[in-house]
Coordinates of N, CA, C and O in Angstrom, one line a residue:
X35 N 0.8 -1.2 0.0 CA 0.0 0.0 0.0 C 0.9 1.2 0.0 O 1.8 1.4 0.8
X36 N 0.5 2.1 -1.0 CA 1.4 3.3 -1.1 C 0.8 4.1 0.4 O -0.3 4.2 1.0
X37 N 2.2 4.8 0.6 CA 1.8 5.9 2.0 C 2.2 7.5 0.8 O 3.2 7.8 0.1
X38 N 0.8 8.2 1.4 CA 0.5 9.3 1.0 C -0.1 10.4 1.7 O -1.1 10.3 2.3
X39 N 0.6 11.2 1.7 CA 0.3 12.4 2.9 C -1.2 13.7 2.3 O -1.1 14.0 1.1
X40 N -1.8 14.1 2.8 CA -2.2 15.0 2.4 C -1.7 16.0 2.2 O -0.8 16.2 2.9
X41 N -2.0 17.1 1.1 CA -1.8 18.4 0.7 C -1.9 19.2 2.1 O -1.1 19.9 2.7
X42 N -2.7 18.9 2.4 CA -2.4 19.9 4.0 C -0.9 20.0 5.2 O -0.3 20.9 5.8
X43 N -1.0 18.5 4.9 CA 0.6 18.6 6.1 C 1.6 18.8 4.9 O 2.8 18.8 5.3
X44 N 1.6 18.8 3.8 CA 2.8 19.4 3.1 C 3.1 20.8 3.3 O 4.2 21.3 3.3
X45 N 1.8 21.4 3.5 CA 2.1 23.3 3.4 C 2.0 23.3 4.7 O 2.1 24.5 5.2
X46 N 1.8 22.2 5.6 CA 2.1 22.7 7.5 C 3.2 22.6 7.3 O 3.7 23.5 6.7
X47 N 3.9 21.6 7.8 CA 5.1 21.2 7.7 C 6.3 20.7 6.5 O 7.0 19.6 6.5
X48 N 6.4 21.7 5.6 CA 7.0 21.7 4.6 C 8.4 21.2 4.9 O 8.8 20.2 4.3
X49 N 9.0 21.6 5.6 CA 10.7 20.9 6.2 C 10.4 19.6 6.5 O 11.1 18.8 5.8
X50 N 9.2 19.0 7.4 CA 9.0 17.9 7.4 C 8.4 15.9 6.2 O 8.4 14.7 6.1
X51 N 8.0 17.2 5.7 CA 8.0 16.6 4.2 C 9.0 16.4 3.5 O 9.0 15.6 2.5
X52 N 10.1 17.3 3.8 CA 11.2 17.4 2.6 C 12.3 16.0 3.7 O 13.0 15.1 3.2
X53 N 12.1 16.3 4.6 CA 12.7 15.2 5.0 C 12.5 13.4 4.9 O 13.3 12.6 4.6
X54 N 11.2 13.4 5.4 CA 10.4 12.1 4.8 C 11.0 11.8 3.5 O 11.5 10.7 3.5
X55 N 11.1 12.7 2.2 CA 11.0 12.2 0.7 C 12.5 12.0 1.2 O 12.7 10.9 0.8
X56 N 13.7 12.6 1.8 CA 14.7 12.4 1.6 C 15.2 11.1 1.8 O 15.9 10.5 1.1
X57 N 14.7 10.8 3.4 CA 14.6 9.3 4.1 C 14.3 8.4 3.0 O 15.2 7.5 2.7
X58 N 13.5 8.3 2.4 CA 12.4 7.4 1.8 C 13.7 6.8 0.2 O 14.1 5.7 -0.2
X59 N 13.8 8.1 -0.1 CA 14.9 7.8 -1.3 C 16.4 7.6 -0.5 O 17.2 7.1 -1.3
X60 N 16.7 7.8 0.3 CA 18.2 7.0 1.1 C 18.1 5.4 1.3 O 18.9 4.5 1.0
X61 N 16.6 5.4 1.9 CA 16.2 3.9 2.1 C 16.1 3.2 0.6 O 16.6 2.1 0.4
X62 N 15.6 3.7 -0.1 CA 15.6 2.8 -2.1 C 17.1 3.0 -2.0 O 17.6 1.8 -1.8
X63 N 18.4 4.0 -2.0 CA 19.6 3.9 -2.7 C 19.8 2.7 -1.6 O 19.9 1.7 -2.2
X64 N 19.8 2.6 -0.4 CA 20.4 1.6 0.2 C 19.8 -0.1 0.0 O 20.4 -1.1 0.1
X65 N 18.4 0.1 -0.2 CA 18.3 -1.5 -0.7 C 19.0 -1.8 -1.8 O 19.7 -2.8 -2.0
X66 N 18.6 -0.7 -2.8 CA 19.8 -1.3 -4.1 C 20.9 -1.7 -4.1 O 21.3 -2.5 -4.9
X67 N 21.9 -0.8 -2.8 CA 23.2 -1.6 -2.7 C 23.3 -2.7 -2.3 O 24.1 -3.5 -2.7
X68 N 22.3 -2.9 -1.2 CA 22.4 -3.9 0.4 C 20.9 -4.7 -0.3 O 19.8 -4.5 0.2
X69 N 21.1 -5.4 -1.4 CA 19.9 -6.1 -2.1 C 19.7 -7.6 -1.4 O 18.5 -8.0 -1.2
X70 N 20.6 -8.1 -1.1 CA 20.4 -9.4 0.2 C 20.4 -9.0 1.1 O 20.6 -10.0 1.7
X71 N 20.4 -7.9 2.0 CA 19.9 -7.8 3.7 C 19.1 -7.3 3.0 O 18.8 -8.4 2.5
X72 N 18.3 -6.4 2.4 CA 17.2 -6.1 2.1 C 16.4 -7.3 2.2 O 15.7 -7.3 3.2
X73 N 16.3 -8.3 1.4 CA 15.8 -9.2 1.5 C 15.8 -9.9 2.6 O 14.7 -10.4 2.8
X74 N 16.5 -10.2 3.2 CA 16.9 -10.7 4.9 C 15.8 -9.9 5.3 O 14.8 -10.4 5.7
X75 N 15.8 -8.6 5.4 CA 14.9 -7.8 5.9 C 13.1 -8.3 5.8 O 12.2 -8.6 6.7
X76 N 13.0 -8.3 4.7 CA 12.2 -8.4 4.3 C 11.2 -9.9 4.6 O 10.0 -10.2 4.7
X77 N 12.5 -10.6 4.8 CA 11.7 -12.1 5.0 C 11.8 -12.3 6.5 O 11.3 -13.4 6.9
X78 N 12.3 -11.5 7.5 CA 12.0 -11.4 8.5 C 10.8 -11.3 9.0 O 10.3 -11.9 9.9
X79 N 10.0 -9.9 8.0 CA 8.8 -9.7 8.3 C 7.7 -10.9 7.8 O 7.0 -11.6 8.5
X80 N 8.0 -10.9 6.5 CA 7.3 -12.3 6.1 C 6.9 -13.5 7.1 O 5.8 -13.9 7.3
X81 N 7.8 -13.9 7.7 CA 8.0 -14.8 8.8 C 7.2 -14.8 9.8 O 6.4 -15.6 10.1
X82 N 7.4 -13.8 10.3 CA 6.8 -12.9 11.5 C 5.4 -12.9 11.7 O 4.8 -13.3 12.6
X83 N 4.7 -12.1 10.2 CA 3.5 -12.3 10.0 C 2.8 -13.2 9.2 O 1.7 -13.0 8.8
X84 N 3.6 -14.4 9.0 CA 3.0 -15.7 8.5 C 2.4 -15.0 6.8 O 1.3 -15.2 6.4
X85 N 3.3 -14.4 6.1 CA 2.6 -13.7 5.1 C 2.9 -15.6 3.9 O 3.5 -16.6 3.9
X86 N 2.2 -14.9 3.1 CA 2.6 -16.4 2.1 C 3.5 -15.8 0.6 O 2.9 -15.3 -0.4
X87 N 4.3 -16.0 0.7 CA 5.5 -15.8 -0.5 C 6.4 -15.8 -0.2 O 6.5 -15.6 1.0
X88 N 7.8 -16.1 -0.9 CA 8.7 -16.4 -0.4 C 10.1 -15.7 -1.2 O 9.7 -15.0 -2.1
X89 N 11.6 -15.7 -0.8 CA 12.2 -15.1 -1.2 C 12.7 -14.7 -2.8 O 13.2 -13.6 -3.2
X90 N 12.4 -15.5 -3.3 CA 12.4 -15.4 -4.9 C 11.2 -14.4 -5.5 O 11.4 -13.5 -6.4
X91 N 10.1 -14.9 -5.0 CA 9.0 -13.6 -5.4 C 9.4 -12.2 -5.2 O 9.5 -11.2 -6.0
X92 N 9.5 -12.3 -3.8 CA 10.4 -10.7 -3.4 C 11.8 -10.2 -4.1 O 12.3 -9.1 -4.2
X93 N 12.4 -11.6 -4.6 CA 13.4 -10.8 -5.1 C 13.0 -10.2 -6.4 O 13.7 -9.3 -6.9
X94 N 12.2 -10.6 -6.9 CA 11.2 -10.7 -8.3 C 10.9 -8.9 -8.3 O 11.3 -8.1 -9.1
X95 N 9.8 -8.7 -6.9 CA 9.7 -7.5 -6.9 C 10.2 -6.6 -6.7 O 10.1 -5.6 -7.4
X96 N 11.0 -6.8 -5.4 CA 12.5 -5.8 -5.2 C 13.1 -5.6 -6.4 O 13.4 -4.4 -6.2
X97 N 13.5 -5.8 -7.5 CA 14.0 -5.6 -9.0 C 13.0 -5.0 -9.7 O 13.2 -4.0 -10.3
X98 N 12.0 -5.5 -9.6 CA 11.1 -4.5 -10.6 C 10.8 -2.8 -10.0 O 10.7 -1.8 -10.8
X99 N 10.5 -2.8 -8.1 CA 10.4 -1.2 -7.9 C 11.7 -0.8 -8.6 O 11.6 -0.3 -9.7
X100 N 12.7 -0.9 -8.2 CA 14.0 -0.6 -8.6 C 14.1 -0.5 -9.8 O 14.9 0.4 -10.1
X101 N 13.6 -1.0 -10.8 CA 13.7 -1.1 -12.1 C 12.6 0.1 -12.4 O 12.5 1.1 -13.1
X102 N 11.7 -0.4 -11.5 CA 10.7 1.5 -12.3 C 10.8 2.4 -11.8 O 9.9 3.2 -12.1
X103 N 12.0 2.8 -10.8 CA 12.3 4.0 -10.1 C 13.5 4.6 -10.8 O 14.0 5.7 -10.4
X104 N 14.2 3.6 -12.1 CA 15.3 4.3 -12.6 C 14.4 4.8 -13.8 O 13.4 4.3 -14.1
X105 N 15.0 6.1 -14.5 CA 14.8 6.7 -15.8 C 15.5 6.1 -16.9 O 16.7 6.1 -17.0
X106 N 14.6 5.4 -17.9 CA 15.6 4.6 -18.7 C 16.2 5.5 -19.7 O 17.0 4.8 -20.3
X107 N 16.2 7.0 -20.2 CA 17.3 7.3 -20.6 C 18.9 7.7 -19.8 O 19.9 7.3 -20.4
X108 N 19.1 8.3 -18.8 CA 19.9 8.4 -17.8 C 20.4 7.2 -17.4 O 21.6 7.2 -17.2
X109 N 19.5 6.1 -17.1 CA 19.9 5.3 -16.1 C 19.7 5.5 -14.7 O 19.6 4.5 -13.9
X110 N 19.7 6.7 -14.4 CA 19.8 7.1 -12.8 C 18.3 7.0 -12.5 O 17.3 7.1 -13.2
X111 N 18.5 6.9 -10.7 CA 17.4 6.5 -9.6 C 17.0 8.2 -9.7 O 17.7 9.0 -9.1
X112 N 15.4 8.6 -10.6 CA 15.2 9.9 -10.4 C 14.3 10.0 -9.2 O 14.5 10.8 -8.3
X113 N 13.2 9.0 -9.0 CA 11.9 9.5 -8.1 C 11.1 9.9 -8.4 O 10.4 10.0 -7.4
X114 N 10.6 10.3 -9.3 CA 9.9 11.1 -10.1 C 9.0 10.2 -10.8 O 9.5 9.1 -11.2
X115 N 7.8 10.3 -10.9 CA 7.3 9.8 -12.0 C 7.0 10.0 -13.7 O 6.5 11.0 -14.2
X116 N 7.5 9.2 -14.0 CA 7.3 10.0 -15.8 C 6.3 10.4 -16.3 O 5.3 10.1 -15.7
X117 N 6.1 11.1 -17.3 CA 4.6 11.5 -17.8 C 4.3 10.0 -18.5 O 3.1 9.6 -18.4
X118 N 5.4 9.1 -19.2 CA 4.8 7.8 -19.7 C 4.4 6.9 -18.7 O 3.3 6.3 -19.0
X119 N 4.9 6.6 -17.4 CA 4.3 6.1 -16.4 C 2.9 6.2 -15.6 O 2.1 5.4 -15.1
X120 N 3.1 7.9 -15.6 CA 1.8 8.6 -15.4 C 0.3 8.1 -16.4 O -0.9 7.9 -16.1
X121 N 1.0 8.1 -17.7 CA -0.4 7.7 -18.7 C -0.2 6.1 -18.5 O -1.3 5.6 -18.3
X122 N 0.8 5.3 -18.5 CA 0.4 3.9 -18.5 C -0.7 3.4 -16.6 O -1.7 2.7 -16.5
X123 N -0.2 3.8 -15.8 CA -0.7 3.8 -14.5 C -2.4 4.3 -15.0 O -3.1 3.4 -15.2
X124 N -2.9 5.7 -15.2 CA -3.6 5.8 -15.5 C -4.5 4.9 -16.2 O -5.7 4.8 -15.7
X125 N -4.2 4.3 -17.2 CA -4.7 3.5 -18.4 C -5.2 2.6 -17.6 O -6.4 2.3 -17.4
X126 N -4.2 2.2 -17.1 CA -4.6 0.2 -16.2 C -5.7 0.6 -15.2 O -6.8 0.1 -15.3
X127 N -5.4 1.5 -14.2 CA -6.6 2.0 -12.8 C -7.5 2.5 -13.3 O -8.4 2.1 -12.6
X128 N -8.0 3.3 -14.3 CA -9.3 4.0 -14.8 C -9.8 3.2 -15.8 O -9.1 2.7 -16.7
X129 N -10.9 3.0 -15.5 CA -12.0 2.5 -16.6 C -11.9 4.1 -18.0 O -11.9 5.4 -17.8
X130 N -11.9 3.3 -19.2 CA -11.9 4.7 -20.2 C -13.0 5.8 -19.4 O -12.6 6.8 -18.9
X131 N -14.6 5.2 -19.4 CA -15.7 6.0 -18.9 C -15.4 7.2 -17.6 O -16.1 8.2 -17.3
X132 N -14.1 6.7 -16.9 CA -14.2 7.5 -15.7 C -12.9 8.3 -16.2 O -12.4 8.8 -15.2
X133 N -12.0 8.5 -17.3 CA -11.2 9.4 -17.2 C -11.7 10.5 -17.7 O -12.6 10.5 -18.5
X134 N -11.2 11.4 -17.4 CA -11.4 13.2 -17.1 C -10.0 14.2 -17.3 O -8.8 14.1 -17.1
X135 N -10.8 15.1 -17.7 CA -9.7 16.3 -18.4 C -8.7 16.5 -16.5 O -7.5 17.0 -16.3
X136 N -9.4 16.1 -15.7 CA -8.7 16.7 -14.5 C -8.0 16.2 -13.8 O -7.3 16.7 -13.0
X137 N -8.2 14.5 -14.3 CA -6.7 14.2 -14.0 C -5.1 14.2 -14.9 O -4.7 13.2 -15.6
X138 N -4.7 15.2 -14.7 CA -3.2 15.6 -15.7 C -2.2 15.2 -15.2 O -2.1 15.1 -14.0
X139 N -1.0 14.9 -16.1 CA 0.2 14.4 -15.1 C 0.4 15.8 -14.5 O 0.7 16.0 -13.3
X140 N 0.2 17.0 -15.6 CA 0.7 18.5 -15.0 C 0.3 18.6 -13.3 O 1.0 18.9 -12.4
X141 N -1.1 18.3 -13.4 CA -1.1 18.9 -11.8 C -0.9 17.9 -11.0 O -0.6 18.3 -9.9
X142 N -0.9 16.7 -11.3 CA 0.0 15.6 -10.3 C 1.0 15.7 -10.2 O 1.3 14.9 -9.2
X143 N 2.2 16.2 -10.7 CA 3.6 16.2 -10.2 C 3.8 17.9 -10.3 O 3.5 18.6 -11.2
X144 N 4.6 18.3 -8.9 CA 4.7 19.6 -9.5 C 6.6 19.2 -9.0 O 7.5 20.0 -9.2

């Protein structure tokens, strides 16, 4: 489940947000290096909470966030979401009938 903050505590706590995003992307550069304790990590929880999958699936996934967090011209870990990501994401979650002039990638990423 993605974690998402409201518009509101962004313009309360603006420093506090900038921090969060910083944390959040230290923690992606560091699984990418640390890709088996990451996974150690991860199947700790697994374990814990009796979840059902196992290390190979996770490694399955762990490679694909990673793989959609890099910019495939660059190469580099931007964060950002693309406008092509933006319209494919779109595409899959909205039924054609329910999209609308108002959701834009413009006003989703500023």
């Amino acid at each position: 489940m993605a974690f998402t903050l409201p518009r509101n505590f962004y313009e309360k706590y603006p420093e506090a947000a900038r921090k969060l995003a910083k944390a959040s992307m230290r923690g992606w550069e560091w699984a990418n290096e640390h890709r088996e304790e990451t996974l150690d990590i991860i199947m700790e929880e697994v374990h814990l909470h009796n979840i059902g999958t196992n290390r190979y699936h996770q490694r399955k996934m762990l490679d694909e966030v990673l793989r959609l967090q890099t910019n495939r011209e660059s190469g580099k870990r931007t964060f950002r979401l693309s406008h092509e990501g933006f319209d494919r994401a779109t595409s899959i979650l909205l039924p054609a009938q329910k999209k609308t002039a108002h959701i834009r990638y413009e006003n989703f990423v500023k």
